[in-house]
mmCIF file of C-alpha atoms and ligand atoms in Angstrom:
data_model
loop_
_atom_site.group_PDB
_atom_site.id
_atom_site.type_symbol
_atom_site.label_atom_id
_atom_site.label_comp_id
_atom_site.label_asym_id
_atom_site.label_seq_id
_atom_site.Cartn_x
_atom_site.Cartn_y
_atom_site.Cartn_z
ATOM 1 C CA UNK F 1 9.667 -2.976 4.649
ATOM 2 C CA UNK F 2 5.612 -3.935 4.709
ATOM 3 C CA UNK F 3 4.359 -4.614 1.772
ATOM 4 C CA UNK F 4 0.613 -4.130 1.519
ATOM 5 C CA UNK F 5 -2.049 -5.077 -1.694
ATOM 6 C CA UNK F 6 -3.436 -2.279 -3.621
ATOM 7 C CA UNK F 7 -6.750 -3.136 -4.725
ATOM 8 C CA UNK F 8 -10.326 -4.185 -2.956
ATOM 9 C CA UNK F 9 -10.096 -7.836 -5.207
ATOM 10 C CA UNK F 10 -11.004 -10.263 -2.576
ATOM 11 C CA UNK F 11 -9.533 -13.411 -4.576
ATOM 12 C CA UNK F 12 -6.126 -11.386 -5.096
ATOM 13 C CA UNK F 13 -6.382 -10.841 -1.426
ATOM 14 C CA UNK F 14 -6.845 -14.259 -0.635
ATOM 15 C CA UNK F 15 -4.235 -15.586 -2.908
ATOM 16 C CA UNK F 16 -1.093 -13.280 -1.798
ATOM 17 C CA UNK F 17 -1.987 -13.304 1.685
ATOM 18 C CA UNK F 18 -2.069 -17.389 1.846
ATOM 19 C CA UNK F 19 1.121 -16.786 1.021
ATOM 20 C CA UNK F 20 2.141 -14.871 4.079
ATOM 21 C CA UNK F 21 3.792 -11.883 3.175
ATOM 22 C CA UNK F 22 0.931 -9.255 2.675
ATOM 23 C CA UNK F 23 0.907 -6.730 5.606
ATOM 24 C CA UNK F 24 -1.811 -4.643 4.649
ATOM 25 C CA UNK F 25 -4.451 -3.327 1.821
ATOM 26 C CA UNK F 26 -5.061 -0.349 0.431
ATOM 27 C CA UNK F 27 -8.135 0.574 -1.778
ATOM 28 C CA UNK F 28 -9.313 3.653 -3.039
ATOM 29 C CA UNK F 29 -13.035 4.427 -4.889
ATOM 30 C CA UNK F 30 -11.285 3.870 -8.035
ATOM 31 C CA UNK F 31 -10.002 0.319 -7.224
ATOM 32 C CA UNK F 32 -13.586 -0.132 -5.257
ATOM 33 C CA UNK F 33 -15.577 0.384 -8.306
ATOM 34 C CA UNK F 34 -14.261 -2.512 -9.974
ATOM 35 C CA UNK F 35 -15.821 -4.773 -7.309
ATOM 36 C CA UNK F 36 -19.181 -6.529 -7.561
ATOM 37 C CA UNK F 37 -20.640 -5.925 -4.316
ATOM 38 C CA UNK F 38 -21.180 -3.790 -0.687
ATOM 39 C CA UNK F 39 -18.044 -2.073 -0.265
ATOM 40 C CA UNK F 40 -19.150 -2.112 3.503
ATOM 41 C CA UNK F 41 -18.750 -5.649 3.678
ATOM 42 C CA UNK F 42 -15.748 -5.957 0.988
ATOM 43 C CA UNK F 43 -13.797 -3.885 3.368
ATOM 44 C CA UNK F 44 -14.888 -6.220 6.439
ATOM 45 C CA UNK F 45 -14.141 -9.753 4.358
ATOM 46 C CA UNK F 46 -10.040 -7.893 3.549
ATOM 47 C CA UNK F 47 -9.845 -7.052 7.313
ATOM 48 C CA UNK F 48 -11.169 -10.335 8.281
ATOM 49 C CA UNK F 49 -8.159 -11.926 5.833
ATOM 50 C CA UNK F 50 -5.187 -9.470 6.748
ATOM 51 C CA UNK F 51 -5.894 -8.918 9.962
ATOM 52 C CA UNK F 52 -3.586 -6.007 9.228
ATOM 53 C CA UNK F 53 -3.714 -1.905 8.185
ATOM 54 C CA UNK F 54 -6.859 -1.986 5.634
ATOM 55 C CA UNK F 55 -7.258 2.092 4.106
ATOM 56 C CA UNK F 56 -11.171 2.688 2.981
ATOM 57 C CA UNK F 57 -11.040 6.521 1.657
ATOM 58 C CA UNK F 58 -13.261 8.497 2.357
ATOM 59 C CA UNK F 59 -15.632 10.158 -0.682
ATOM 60 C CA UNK F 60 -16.571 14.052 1.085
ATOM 61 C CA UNK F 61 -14.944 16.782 0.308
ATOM 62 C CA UNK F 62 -15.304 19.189 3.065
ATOM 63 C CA UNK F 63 -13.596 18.721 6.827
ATOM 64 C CA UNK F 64 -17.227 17.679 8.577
ATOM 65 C CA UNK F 65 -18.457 15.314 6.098
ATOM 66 C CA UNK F 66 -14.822 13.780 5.944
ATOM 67 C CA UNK F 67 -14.678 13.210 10.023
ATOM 68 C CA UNK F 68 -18.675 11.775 9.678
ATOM 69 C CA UNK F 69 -17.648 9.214 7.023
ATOM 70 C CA UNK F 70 -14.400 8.533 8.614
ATOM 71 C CA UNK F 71 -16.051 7.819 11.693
ATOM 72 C CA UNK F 72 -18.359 5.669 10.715
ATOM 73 C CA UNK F 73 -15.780 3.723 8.285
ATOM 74 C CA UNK F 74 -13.445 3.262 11.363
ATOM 75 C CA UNK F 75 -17.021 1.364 12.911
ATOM 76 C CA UNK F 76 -16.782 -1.557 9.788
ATOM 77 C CA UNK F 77 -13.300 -3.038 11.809
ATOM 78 C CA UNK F 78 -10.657 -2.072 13.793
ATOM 79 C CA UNK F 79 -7.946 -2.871 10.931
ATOM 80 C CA UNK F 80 -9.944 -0.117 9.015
ATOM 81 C CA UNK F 81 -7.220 2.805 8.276
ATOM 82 C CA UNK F 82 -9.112 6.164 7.481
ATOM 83 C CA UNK F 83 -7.832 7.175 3.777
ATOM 84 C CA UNK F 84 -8.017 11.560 3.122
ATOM 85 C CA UNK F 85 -7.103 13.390 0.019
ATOM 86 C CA UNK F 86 -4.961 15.867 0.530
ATOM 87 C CA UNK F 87 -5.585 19.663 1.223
ATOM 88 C CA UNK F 88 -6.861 21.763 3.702
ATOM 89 C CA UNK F 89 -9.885 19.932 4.525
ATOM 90 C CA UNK F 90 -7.816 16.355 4.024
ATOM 91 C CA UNK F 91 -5.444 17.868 6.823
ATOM 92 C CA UNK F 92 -7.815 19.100 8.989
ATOM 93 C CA UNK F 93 -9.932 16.570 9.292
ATOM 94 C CA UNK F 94 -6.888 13.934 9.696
ATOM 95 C CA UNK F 95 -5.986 15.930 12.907
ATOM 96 C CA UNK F 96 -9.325 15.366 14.208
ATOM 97 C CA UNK F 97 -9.827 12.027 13.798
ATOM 98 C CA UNK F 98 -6.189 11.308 15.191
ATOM 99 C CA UNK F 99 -7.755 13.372 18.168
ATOM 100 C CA UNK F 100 -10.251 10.350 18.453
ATOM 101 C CA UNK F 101 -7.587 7.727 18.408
ATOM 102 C CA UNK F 102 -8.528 6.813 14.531
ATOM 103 C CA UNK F 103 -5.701 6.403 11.975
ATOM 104 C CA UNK F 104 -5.443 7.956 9.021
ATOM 105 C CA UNK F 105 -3.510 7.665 6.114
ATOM 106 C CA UNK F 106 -3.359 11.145 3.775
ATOM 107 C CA UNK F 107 -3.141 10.215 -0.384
ATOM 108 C CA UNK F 108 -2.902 11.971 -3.181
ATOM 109 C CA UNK F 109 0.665 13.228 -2.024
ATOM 110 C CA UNK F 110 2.649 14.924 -4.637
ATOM 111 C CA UNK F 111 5.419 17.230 -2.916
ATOM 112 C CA UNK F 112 7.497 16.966 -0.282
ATOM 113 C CA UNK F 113 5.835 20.041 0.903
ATOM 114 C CA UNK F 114 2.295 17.999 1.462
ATOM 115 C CA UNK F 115 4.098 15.103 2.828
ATOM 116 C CA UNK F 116 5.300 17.635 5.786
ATOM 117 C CA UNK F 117 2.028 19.210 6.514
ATOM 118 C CA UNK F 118 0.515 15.808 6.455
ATOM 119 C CA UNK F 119 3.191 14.638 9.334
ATOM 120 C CA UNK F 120 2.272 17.157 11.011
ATOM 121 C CA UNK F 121 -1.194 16.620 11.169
ATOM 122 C CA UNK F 122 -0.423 13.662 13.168
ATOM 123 C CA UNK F 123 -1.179 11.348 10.274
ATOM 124 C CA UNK F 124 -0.192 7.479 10.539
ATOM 125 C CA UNK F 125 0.664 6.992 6.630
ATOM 126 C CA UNK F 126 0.850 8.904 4.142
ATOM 127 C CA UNK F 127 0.997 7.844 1.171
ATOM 128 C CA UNK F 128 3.142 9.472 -1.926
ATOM 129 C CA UNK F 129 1.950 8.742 -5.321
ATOM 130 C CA UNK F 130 5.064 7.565 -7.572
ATOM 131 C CA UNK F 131 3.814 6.032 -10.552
ATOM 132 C CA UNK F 132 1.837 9.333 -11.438
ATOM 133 C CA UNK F 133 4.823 11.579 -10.652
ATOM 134 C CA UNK F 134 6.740 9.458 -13.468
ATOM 135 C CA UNK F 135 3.659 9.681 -15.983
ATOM 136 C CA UNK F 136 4.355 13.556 -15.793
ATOM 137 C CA UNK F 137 8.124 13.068 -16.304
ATOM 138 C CA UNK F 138 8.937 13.855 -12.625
ATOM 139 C CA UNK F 139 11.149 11.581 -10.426
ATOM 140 C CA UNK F 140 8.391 9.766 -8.161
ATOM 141 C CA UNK F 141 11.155 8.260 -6.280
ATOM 142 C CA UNK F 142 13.307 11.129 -5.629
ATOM 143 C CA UNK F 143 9.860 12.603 -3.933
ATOM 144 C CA UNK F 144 10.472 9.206 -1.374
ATOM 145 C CA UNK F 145 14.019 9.949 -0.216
ATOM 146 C CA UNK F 146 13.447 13.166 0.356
ATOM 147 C CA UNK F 147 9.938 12.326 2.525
ATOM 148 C CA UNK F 148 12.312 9.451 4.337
ATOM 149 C CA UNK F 149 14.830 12.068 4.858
ATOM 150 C CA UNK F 150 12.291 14.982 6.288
ATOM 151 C CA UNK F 151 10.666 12.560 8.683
ATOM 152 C CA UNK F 152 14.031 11.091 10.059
ATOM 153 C CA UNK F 153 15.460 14.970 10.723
ATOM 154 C CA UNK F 154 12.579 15.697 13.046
ATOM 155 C CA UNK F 155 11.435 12.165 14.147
ATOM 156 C CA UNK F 156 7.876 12.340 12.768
ATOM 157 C CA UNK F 157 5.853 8.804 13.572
ATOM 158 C CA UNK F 158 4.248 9.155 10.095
ATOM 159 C CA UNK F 159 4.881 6.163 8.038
ATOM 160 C CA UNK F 160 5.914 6.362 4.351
ATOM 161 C CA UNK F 161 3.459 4.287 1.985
ATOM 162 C CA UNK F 162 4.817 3.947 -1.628
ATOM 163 C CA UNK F 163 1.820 4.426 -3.533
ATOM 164 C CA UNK F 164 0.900 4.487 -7.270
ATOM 165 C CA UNK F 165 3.538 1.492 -7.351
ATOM 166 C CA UNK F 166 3.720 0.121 -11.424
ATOM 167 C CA UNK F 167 6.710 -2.174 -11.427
ATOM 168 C CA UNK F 168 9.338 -4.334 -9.151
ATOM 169 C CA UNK F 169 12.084 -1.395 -9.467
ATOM 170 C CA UNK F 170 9.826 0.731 -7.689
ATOM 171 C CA UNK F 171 9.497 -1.834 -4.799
ATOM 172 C CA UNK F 172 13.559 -1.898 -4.663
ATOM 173 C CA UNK F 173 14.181 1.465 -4.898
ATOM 174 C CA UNK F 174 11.634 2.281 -1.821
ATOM 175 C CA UNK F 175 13.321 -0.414 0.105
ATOM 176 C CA UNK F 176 16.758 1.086 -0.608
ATOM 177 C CA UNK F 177 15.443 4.131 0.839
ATOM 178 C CA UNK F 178 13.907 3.132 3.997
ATOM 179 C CA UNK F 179 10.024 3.510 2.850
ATOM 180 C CA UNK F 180 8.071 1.996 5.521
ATOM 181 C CA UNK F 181 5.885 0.254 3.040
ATOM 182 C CA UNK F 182 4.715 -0.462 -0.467
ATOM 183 C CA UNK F 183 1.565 -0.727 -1.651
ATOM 184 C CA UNK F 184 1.234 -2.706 -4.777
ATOM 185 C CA UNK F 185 -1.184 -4.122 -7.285
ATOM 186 C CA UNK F 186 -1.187 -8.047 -7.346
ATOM 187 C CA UNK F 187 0.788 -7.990 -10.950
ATOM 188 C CA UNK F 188 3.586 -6.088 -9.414
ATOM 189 C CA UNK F 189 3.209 -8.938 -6.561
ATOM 190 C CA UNK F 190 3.747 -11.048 -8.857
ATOM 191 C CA UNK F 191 6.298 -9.799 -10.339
ATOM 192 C CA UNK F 192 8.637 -9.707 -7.473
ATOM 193 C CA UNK F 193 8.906 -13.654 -7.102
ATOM 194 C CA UNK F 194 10.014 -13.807 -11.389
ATOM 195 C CA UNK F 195 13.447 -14.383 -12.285
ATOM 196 C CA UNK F 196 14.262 -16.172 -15.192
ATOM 197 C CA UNK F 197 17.089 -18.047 -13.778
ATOM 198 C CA UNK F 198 14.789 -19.383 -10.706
ATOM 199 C CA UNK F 199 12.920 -21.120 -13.557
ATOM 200 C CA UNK F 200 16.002 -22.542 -15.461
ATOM 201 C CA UNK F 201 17.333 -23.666 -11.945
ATOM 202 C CA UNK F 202 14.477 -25.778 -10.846
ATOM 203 C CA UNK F 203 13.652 -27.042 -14.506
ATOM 204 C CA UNK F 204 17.613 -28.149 -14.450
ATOM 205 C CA UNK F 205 17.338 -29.597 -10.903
ATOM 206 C CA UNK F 206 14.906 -32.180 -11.818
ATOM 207 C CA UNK F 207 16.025 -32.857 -15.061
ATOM 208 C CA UNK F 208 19.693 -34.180 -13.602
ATOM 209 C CA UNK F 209 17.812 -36.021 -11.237
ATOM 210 C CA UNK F 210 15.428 -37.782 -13.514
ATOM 211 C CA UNK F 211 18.205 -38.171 -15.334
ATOM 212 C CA UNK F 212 20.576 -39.695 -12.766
ATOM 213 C CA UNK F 213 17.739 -41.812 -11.469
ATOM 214 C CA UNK F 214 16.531 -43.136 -14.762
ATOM 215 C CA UNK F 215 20.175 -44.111 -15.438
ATOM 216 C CA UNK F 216 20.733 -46.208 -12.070
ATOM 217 C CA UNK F 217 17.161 -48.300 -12.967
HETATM 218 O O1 G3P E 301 -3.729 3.516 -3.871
HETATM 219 C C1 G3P E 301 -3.774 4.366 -4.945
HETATM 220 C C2 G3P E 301 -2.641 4.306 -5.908
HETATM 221 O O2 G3P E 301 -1.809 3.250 -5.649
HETATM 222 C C3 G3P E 301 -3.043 4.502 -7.333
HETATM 223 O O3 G3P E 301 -2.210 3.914 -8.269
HETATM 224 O O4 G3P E 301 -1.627 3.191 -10.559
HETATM 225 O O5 G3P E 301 -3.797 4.425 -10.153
HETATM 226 O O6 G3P E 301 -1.621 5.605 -10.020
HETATM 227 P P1 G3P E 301 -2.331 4.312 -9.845
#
């Protein structure tokens, strides 16, 4: 499973990707408005460090303006992934730029239902929104295995993005199901490499040794 960064934080960016196991960013104008700067050339700098899938969404609202600012996006880099709400317009105007050989990746997805309609429109991710299905006391993860299970029936190319990811169980559970990829925020990043016993292991590791070594001197 790919795991891309959800947020337009340049130094988080930097940090996980040194690393080497970032595949991608995601950023939305929520996550965008938290950054000091052009978002232009924030979106450039993330391609130029992941040289992998980077979403920019667009801001319109109807099908024309969507295609003009998604073309134009899709100009800042080729790693630059078109991001559309979804809906009518969201659909439509994914099918058009997939016409023009630009990917897309539909958010906001809430239903199985949307995630279909979104496959069809030849979209390259599409991304379901778990964290805020759980807020409202509905399974966000049940919504994955049955988008996993749609796609595979009828072979759709569509990849499944794990969005509105809030904590390491979410990660799991997506890559028990065969998500394509998770997007997360750099504290759920984080939390991934934690385990308590790591910590105890290594701290006991050197302490025999220092011990041992101290004792032969
Ligand atoms: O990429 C958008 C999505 O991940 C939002 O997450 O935590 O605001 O629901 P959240």
């Amino acid at each position: 499973m790919k795991l891309f960064l959800d947020t337009g934080n340049i130094k988080d960016i930097e940090t996980y990707c040194a690393i080497g196991i970032i595949d991608g960013v995601t950023t939305n104008p929520s996550l965008m408005a938290k950054e000091a700067g052009d978002p232009r050339e924030i979106t450039k700098r993330i391609c130029q460090i992941v040289k992998g899938p980077v979403s920019a969404e667009v801001l319109a609202t109807d099908v024309e303006g969507m295609i003009r600012e998604g073309r134009d996006l899709a100009t800042i880099d080729p790693h630059v992934v078109i991001k559309v709400p979804f809906g009518k317009a969201g659909v439509q105007a994914c099918k058009a730029l997939r016409a023009e050989g630009i990917r897309v990746n539909v958010t906001l997805v809430f239903s199985a239902a949307q995630a279909l309609l979104a496959a069809k429109a030849g979209a390259t991710f599409v991304s379901p929104f778990v964290g805020r299905l759980d807020d409202v006391a509905t399974d966000g993860m049940e919504l994955i295995q049955q988008i996993v299970e749609i796609y595979r029936n009828y072979g759709f190319e569509t990849e499944v993005l794990v969005a509105s990811v809030r904590h390491p169980m979410h990660v799991v559970a997506a890559a028990r199901m065969g998500a394509d990829i998770c997007t997360c925020p750099a504290p759920v990043i984080e939390s991934l490499f934690k385990h308590p016993l790591t910590d105890i292991g290594i701290d006991r590791f050197l302490k025999d040794w220092d011990a041992a070594k101290g004792a032969q001197q």
